[in-house]
CSV table of C-alpha atoms in Angstrom, one decimal:
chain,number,residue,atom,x,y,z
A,798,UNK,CA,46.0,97.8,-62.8
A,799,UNK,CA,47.0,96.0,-65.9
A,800,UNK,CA,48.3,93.3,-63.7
A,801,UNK,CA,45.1,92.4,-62.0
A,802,UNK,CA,43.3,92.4,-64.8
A,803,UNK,CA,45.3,89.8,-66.2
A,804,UNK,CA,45.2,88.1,-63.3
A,805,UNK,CA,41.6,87.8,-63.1
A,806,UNK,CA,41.3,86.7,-66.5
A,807,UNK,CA,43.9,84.0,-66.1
A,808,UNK,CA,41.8,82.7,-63.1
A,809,UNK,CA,38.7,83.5,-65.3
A,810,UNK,CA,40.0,80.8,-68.2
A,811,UNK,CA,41.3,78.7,-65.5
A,812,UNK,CA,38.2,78.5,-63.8
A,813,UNK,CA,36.1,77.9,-67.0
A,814,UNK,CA,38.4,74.8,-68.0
A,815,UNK,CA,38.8,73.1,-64.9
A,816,UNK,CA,35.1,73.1,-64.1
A,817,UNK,CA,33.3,71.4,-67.2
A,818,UNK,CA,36.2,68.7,-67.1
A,819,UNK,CA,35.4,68.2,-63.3
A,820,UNK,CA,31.7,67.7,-64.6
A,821,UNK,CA,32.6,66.2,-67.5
A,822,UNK,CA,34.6,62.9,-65.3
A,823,UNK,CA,31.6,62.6,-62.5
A,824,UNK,CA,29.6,62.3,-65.8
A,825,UNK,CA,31.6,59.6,-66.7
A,826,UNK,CA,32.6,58.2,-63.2
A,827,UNK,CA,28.4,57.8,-62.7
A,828,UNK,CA,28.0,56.6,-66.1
A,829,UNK,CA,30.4,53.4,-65.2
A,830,UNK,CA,28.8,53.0,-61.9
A,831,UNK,CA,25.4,52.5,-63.5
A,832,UNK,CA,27.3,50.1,-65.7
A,833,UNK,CA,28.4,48.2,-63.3
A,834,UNK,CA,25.7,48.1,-61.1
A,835,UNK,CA,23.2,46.7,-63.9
A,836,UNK,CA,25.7,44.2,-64.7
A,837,UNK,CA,25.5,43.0,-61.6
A,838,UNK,CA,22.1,42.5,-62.2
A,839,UNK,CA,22.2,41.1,-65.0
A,840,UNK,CA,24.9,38.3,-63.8
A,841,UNK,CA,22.7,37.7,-60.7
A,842,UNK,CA,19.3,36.8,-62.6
A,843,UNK,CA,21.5,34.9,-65.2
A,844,UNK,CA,22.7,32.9,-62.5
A,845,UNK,CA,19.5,32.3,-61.2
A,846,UNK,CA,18.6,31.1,-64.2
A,847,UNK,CA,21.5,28.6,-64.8
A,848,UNK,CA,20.8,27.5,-61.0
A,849,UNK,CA,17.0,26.9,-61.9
A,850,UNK,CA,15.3,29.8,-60.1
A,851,UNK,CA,13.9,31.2,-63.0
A,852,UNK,CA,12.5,28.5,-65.1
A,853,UNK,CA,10.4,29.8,-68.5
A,854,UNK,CA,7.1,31.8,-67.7
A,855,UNK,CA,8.0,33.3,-64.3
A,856,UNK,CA,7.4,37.0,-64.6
A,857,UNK,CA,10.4,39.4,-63.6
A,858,UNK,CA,8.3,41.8,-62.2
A,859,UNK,CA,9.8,45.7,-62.1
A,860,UNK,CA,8.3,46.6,-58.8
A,861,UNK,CA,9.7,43.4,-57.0
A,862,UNK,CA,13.3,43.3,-58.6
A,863,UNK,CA,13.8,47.3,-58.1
A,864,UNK,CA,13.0,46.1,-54.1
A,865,UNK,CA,15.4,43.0,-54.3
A,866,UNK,CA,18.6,44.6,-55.6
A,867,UNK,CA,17.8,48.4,-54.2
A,868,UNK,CA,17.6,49.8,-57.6
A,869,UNK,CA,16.0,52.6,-59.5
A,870,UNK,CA,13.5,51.6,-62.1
A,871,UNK,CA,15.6,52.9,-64.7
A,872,UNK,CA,18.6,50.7,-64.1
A,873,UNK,CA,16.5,47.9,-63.5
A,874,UNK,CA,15.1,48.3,-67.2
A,875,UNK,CA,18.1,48.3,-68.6
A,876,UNK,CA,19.6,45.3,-67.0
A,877,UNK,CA,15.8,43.6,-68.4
A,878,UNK,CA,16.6,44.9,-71.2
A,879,UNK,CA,20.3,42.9,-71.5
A,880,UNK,CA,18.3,40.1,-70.3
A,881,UNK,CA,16.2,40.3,-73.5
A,882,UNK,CA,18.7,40.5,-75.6
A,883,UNK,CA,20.7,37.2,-74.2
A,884,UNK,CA,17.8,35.7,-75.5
A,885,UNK,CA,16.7,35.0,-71.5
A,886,UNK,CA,13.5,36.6,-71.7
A,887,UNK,CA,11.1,38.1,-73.5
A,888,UNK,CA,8.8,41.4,-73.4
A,889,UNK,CA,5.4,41.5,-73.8
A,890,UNK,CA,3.0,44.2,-74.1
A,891,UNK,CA,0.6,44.3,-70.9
A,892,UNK,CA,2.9,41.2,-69.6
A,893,UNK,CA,6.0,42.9,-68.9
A,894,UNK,CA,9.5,41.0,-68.9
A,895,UNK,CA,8.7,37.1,-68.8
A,896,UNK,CA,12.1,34.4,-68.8
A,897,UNK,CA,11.2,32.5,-72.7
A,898,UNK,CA,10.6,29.3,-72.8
A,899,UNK,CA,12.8,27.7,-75.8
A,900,UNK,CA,12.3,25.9,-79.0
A,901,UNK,CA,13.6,23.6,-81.6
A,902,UNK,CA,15.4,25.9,-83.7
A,903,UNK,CA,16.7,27.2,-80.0
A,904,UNK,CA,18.2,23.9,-79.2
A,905,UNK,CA,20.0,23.9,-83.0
A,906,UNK,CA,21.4,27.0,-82.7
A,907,UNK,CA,23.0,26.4,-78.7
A,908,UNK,CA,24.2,23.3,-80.3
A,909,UNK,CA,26.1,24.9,-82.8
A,910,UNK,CA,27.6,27.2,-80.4
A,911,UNK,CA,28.4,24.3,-77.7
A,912,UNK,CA,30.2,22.1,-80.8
A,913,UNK,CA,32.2,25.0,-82.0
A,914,UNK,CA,33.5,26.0,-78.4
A,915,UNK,CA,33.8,22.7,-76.9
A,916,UNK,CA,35.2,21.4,-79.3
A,917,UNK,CA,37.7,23.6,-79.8
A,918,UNK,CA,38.6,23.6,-76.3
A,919,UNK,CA,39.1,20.0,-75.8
A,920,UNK,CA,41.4,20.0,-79.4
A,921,UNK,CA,44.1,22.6,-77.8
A,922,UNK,CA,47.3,20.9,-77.4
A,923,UNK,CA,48.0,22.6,-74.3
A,924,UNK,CA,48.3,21.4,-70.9
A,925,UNK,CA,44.6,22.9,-69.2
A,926,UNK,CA,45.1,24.9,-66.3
A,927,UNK,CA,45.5,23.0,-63.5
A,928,UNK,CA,42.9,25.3,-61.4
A,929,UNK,CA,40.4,24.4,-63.9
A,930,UNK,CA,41.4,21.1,-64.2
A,931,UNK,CA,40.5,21.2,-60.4
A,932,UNK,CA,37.1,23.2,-60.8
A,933,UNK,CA,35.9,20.1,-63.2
A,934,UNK,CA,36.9,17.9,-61.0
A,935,UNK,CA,34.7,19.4,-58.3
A,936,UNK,CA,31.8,20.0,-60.3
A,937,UNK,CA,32.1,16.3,-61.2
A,938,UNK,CA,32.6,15.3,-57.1
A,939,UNK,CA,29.8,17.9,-56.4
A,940,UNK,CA,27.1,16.2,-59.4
A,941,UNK,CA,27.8,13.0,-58.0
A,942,UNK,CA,27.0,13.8,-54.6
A,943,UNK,CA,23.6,15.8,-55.3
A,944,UNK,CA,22.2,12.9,-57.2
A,945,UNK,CA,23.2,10.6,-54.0
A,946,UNK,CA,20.6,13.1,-52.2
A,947,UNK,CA,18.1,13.1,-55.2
A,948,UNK,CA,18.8,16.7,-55.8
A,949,UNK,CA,18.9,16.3,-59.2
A,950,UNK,CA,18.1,20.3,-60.4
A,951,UNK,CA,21.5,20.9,-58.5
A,952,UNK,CA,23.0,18.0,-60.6
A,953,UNK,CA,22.4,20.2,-63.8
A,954,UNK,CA,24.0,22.7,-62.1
A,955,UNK,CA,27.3,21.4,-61.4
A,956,UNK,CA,26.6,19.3,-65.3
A,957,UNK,CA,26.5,23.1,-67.0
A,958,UNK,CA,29.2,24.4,-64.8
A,959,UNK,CA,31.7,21.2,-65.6
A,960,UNK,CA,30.7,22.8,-69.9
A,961,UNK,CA,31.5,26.4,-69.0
A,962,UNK,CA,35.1,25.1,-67.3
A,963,UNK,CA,35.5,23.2,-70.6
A,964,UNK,CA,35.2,26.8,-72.3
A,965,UNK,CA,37.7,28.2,-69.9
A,966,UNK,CA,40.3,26.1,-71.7
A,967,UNK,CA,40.3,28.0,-74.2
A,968,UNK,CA,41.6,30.8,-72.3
A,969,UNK,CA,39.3,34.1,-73.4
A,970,UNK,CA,37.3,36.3,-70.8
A,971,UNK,CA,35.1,37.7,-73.3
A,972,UNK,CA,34.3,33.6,-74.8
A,973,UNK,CA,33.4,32.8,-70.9
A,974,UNK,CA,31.2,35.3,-70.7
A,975,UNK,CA,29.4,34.5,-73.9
A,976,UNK,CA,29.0,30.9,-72.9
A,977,UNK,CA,27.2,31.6,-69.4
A,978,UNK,CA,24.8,33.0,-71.6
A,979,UNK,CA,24.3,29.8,-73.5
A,980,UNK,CA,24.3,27.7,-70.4
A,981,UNK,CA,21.2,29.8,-69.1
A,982,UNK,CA,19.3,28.9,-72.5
A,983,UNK,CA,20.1,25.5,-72.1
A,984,UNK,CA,19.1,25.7,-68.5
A,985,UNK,CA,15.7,26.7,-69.8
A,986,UNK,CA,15.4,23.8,-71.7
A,987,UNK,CA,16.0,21.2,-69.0
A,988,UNK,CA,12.6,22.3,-67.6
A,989,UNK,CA,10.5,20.5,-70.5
A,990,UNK,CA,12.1,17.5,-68.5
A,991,UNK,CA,9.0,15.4,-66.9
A,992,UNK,CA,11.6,13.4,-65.1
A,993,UNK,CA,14.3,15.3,-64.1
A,994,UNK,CA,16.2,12.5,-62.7
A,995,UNK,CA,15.7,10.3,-65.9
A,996,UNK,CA,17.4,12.9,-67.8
A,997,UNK,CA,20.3,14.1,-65.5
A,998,UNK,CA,21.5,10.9,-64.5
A,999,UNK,CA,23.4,9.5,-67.5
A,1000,UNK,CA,25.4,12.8,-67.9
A,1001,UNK,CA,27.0,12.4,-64.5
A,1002,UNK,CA,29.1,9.2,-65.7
A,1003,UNK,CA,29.5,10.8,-69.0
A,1004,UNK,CA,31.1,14.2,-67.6
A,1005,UNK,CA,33.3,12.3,-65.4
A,1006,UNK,CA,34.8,10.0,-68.5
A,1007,UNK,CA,35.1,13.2,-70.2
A,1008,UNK,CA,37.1,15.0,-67.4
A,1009,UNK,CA,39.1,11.5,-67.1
A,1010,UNK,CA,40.1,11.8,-70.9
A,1011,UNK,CA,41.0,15.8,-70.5
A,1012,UNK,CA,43.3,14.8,-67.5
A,1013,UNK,CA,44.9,12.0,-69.5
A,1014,UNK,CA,45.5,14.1,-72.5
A,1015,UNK,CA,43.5,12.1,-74.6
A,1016,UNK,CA,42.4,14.5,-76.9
A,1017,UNK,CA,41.2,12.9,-79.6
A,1018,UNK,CA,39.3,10.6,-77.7
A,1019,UNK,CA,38.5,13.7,-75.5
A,1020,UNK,CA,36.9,15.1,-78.8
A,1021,UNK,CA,35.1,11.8,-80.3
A,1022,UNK,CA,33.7,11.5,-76.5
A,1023,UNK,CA,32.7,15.0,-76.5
A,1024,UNK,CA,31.1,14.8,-80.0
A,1025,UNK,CA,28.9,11.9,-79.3
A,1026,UNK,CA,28.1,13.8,-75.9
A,1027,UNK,CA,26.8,16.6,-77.7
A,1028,UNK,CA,25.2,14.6,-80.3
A,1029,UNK,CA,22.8,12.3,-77.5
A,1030,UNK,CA,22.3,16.0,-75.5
A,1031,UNK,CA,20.8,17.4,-78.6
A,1032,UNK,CA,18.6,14.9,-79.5
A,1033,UNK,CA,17.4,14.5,-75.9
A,1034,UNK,CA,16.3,18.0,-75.8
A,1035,UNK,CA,15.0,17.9,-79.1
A,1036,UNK,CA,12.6,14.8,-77.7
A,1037,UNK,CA,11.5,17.0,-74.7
A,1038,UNK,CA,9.9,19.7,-77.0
């Protein structure tokens, strides 16, 4: 008798601990699903952005987004919300989630940003990577050949994506992710361009004699080049608004 008894307790405690840690982890494990899957989200419309699908004013409307990515409501508000706070888009009361349209003290503050990461980048003394080295290269190739076909939103496309592989220099995960962010804003400010081709064109040459001075391991020129870059980008942007 005494036996069974403490049998069945054993089981009893057993039981009891074993079961809230088995809820406890699919807590968890669903927790980093929903993590991941508004991500996801997230990455997608910031890509669309960068790309130039989402220029400033265009309404990211709950009831089509939750249809697009086969979300709940609930996820889908929180990856707007993430959006919001990347400085992407804004909330409005009877509006909804709208992607911002940038200002003055917008272009400053990116600029900042792009002069301390750039520039930083180009100064290391290491040899790049030779697969980014190759992934500039392309988006140079790849600018070149969309303004030969007058495609020139796609040519500040592959401009912003030659910046971020400029970033990826530096070697930090977490500073690549932070700069995508950046090149979205700075996507948004292309679209005050009235002609988009008079503004993209003379950045295609420029990007290319940067890449040319990276490969050469000219870094100080690398860095003057770079400087003045950043210097006739800002004001250009400044002009446009």
């Amino acid at each position: 008798m005494t036996r069974s008894v403490s049998a069945s307790v054993s089981v009893s405690i057993s039981e009891s601990i074993s079961k809230p840690a088995v809820s406890k982890n699919k807590i968890v494990t669903e927790h980093i699903e929903e993590e991941s899957v508004t991500e996801r989200i997230v990455t997608q419309i910031r890509d669309k952005i960068i790309c130039g699908d989402l220029p400033p004013g265009t309404p990211l409307t709950e009831a089509d987004l939750t249809k697009a990515y086969d979300v709940s409501r609930n996820t889908l508000r929180e990856a707007l919300r993430q959006i919001c706070r990347e400085g992407l888009a804004m909330h409005y009361r009877h509006r909804g989630v709208v992607v911002r349209t940038l200002t003055r003290t917008d272009v400053r503050d990116i600029f900042r940003v792009r002069r301390t990461l750039e520039l930083q980048a180009i100064a290391l003394p290491a040899k790049p990577d030779p697969a980014v080295l190759h992934a500039m290269a392309a988006a140079c190739d790849a600018a070149a050949q969309a303004a030969s076909q007058e495609d020139w939103r796609s040519v500040g496309t592959h401009s912003l994506r030659f910046h971020q592989h400029i970033v990826e220099m530096i070697g930090s995960a977490l500073l690549d992710q932070f700069f995508r962010t950046i090149l979205a804003q700075l996507r948004l400010l292309f679209s005050a361009a009235p002609d988009e081709r008079r503004f993209q064109l003379p950045w295609i040459e420029r990007d290319r004699e940067l890449y040319d001075l990276i490969v050469a391991g000219e870094h100080k020129r690398a860095s003057k080049k770079l400087t003045d870059y950043l210097d006739r980008s800002e004001e250009a942007l400044i002009d446009l608004l």
